[in-house]
Tab-separated table of C-alpha atoms in Angstrom:
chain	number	residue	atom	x	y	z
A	140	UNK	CA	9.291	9.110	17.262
A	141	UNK	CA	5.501	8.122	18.188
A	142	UNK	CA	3.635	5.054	16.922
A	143	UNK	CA	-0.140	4.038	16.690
A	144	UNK	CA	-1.614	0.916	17.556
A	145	UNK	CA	-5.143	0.173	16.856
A	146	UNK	CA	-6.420	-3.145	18.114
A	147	UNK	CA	-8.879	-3.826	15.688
A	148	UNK	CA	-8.906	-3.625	11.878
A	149	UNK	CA	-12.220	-4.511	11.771
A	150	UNK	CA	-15.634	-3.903	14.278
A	151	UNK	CA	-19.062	-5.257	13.069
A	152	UNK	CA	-21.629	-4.133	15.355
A	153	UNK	CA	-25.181	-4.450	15.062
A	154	UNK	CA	-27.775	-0.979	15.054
A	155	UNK	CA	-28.380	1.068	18.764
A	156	UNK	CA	-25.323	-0.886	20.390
A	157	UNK	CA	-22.241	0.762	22.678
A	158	UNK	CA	-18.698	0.308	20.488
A	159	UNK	CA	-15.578	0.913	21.440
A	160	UNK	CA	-12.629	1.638	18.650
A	161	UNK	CA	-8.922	0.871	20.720
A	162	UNK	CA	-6.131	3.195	19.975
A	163	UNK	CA	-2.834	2.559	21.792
A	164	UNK	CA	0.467	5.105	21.392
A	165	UNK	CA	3.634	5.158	21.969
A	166	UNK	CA	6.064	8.280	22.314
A	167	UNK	CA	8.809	9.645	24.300
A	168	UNK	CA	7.209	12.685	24.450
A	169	UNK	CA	3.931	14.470	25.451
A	170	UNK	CA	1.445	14.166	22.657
A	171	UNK	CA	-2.175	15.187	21.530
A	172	UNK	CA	-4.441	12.535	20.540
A	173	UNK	CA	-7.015	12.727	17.947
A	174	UNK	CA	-9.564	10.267	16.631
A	175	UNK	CA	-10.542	11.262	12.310
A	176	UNK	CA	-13.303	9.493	10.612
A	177	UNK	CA	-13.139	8.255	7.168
A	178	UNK	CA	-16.492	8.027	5.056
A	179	UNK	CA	-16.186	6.159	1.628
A	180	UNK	CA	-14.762	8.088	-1.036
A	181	UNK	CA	-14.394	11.352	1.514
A	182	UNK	CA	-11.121	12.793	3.516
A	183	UNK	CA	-10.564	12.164	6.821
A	184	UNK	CA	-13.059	14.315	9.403
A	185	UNK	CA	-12.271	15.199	13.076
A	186	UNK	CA	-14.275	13.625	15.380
A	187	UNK	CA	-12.782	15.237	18.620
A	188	UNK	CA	-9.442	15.530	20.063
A	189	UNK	CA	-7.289	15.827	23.244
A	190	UNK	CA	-5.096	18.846	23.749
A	191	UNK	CA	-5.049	19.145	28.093
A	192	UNK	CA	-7.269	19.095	30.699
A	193	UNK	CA	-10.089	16.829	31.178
A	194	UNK	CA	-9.137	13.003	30.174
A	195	UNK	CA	-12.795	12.435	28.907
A	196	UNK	CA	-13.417	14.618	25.740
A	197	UNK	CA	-16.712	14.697	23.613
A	198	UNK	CA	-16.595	14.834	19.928
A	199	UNK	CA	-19.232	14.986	16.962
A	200	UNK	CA	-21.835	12.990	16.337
A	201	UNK	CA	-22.085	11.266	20.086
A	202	UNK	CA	-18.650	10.130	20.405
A	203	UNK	CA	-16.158	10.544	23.457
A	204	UNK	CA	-12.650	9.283	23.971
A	205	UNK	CA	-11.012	8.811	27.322
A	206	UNK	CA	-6.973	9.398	27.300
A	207	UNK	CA	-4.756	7.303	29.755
A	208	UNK	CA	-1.929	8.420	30.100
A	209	UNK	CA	-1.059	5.377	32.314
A	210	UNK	CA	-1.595	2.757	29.299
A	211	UNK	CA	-1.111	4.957	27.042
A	212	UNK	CA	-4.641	4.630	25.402
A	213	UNK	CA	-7.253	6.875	23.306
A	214	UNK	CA	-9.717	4.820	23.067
A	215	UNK	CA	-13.109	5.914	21.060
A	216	UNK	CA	-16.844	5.273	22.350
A	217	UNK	CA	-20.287	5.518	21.577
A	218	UNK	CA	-23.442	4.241	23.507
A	219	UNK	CA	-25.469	3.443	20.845
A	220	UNK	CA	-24.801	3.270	17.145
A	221	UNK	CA	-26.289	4.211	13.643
A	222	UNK	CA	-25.871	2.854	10.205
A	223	UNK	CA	-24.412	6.300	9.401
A	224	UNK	CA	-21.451	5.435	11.700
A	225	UNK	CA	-20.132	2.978	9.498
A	226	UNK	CA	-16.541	4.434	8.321
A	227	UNK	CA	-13.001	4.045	8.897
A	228	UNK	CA	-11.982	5.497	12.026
A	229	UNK	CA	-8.546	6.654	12.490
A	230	UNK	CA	-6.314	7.421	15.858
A	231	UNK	CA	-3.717	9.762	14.928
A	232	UNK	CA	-1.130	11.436	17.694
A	233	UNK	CA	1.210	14.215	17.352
A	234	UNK	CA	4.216	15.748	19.604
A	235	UNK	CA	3.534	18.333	21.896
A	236	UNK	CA	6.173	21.311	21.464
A	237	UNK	CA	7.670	19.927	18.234
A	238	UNK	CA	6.718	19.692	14.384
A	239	UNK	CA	2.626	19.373	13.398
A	240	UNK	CA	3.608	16.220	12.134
A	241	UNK	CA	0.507	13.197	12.553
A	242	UNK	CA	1.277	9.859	13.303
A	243	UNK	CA	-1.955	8.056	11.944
A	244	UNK	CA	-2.842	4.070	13.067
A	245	UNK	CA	-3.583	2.004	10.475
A	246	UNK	CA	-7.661	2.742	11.182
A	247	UNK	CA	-10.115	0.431	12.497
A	248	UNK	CA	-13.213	-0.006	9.776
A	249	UNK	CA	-16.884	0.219	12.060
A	250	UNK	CA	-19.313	-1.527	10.324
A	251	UNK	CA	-22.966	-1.004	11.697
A	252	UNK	CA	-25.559	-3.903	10.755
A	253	UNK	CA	-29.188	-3.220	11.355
B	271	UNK	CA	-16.353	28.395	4.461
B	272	UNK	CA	-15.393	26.403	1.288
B	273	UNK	CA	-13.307	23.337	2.417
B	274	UNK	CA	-9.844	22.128	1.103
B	275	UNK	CA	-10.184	21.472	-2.911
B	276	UNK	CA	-8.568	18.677	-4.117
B	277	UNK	CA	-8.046	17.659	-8.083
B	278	UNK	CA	-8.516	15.350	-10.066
B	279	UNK	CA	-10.829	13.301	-7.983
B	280	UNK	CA	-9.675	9.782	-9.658
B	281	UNK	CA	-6.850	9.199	-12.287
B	282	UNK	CA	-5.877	6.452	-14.447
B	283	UNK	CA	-2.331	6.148	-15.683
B	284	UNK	CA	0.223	3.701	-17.733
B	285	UNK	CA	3.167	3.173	-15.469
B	286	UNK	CA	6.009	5.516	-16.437
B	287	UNK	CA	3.733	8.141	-17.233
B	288	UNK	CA	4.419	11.559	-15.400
B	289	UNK	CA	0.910	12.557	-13.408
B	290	UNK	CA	0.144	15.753	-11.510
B	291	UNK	CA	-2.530	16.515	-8.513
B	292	UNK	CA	-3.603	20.020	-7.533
B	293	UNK	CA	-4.600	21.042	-4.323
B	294	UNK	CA	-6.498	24.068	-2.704
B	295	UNK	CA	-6.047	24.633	0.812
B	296	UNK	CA	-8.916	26.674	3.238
B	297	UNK	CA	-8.399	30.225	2.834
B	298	UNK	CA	-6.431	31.985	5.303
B	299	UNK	CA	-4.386	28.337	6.385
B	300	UNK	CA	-0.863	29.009	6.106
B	301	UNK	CA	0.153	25.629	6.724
B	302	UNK	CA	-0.516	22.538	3.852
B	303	UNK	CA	0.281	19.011	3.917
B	304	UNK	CA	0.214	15.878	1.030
B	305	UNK	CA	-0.648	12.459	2.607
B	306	UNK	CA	-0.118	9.104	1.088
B	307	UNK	CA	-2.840	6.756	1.728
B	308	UNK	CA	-2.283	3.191	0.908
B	309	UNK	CA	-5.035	0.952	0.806
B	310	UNK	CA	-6.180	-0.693	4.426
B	311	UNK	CA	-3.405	2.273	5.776
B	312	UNK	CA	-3.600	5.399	7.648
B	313	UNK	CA	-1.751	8.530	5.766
B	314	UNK	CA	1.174	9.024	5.943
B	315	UNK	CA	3.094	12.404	5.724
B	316	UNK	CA	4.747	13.112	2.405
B	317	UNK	CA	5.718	16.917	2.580
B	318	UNK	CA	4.492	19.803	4.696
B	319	UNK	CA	4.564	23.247	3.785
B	320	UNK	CA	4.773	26.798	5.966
B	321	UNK	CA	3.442	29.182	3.717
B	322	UNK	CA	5.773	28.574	0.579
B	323	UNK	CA	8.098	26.926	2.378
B	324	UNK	CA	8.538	22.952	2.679
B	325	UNK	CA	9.638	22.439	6.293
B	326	UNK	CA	8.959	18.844	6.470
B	327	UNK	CA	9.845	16.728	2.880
B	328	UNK	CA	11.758	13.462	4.560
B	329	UNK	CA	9.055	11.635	3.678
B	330	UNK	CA	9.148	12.282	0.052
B	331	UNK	CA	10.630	9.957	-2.711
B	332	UNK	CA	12.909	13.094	-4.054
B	333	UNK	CA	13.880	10.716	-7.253
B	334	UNK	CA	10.130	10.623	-8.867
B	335	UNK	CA	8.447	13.089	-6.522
B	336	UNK	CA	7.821	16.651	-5.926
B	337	UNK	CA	6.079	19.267	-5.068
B	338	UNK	CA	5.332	22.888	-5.368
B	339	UNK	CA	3.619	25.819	-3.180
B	340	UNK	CA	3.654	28.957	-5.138
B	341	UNK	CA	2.753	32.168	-3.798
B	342	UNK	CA	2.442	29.808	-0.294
B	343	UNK	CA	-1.308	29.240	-1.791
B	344	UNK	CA	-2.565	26.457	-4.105
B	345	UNK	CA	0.547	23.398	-4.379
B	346	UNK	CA	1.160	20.467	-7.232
B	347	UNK	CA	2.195	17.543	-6.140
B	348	UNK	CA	3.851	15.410	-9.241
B	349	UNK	CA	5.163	12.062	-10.034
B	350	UNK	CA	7.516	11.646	-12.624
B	351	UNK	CA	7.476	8.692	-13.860
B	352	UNK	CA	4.792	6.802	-12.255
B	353	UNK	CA	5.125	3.209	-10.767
B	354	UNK	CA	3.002	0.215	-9.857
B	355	UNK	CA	3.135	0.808	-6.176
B	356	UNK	CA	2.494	4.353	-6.575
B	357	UNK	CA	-1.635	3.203	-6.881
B	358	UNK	CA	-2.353	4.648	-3.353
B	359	UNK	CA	-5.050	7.432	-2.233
B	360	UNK	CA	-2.760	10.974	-2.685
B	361	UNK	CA	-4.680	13.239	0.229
B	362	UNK	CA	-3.960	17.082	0.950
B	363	UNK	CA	-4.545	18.765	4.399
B	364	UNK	CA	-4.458	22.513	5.504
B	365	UNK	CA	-4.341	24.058	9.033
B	366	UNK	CA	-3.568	27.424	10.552
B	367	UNK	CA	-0.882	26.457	11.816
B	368	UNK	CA	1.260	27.224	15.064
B	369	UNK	CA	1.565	23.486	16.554
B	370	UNK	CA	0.648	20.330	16.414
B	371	UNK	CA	-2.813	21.338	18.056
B	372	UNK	CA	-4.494	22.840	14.986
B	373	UNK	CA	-7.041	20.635	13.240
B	374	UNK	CA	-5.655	19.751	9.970
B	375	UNK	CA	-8.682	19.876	7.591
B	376	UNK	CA	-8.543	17.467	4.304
B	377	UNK	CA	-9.703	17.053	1.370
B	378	UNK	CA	-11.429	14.558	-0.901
B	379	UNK	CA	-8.397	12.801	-1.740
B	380	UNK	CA	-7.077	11.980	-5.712
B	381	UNK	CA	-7.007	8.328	-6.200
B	382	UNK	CA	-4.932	7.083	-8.591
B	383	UNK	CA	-4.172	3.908	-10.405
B	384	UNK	CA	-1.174	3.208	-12.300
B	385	UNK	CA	-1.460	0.134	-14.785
């Protein structure tokens, strides 16, 4: 079975800075990663996601993710920030090989303050 | 292309009450999912359906719940008779298909409140 941690339920930041969302997984299998954003009252919206290849990946709207496979990490990044960003960000995994079944994390909300 | 249809957008309920929530997936996207979002949660997989088949219904509360793909199109997911703790967000999902590598696309969500 795989599991989702993400660090932080919550992230103020304030208007043009760098954020980082942490995602942590566990599995006993090869997964793909995937980072969703949530906007209020909306469904959940890929933002970019990990199949093979390179470890950096580059999503919508200026986000990137870096998977290591090492620690087991996904986390999400962005330089520089805009109100718009503020959602709830989710890190979801799923097995490689096996059922299309996501394994969400319990999201991380990104507030942006100007 | 249109994106996955989801309705009603809100409902309000007495507990015990039986409710109902429809669900369009993206044309052409043989594979459909209902999520349970709980509030301050990630979704969580209720049922997952190949075409009109459900493949993947562990997750599903089989005493109150279930669910129905006809024609491997549009599904219903119901809830018969409605509890407290069934307040939650109910979201449906469509993909092509063929792994766990294919974007599932979601809709709006239905929430609903039972009182």
């Amino acid at each position: 079975a795989q599991s989702v941690t993400q660090l932080d339920s919550q992230v103020p930041v304030f208007e043009e800075a760098p954020v980082e969302l942490r995602c942590n997984y566990s599995s006993s299998v090869s997964v793909y990663l995937f980072w969703y954003v949530q906007y209020p009252n909306q469904g959940l919206q890929l933002l970019l996601k990990y199949l093979s290849g390179s470890t950096l990946v580059k999503g919508i709207n200026g986000f990137e993710a870096e998977f290591n496979k090492s620690q087991t990490s996904f986390h999400l990044r962005k330089p520089s920030v805009h109100i718009s960003d503020t959602a709830e960000y989710f890190c979801a995994v799923s097995p490689q090989g096996g059922s299309e079944k996501l394994v969400f994390g319990k999201g991380t909300k990104l507030t942006v303050n100007p | 292309e249109a994106g996955v249809v989801q309705s009603p957008r809100y409902k309000i309920i007495e507990k015990k009450q039986p409710v109902a929530f429809w669900c369009n997936p993206i044309s052409g996207h043989n594979t459909l999912y209902w999520y349970l979002q709980n509030l301050g949660q990630g979704p969580e997989l209720l049922i997952r359906y190949e075409n009109e088949e459900a493949v993947d219904d562990s997750q599903l509360p089989k005493d109150r719940f279930s669910a129905e793909r006809l024609k491997g199109v549009d599904s219903t997911l119901k809830i018969q008779p409605a509890e407290l703790g069934d307040s939650a967000v109910y979201l449906c999902a469509s993909s092509r298909g063929g792994g766990g590598a294919h974007e599932q696309f979601f809709g709006p969500g239905t929430r609903l409140t039972v009182l």
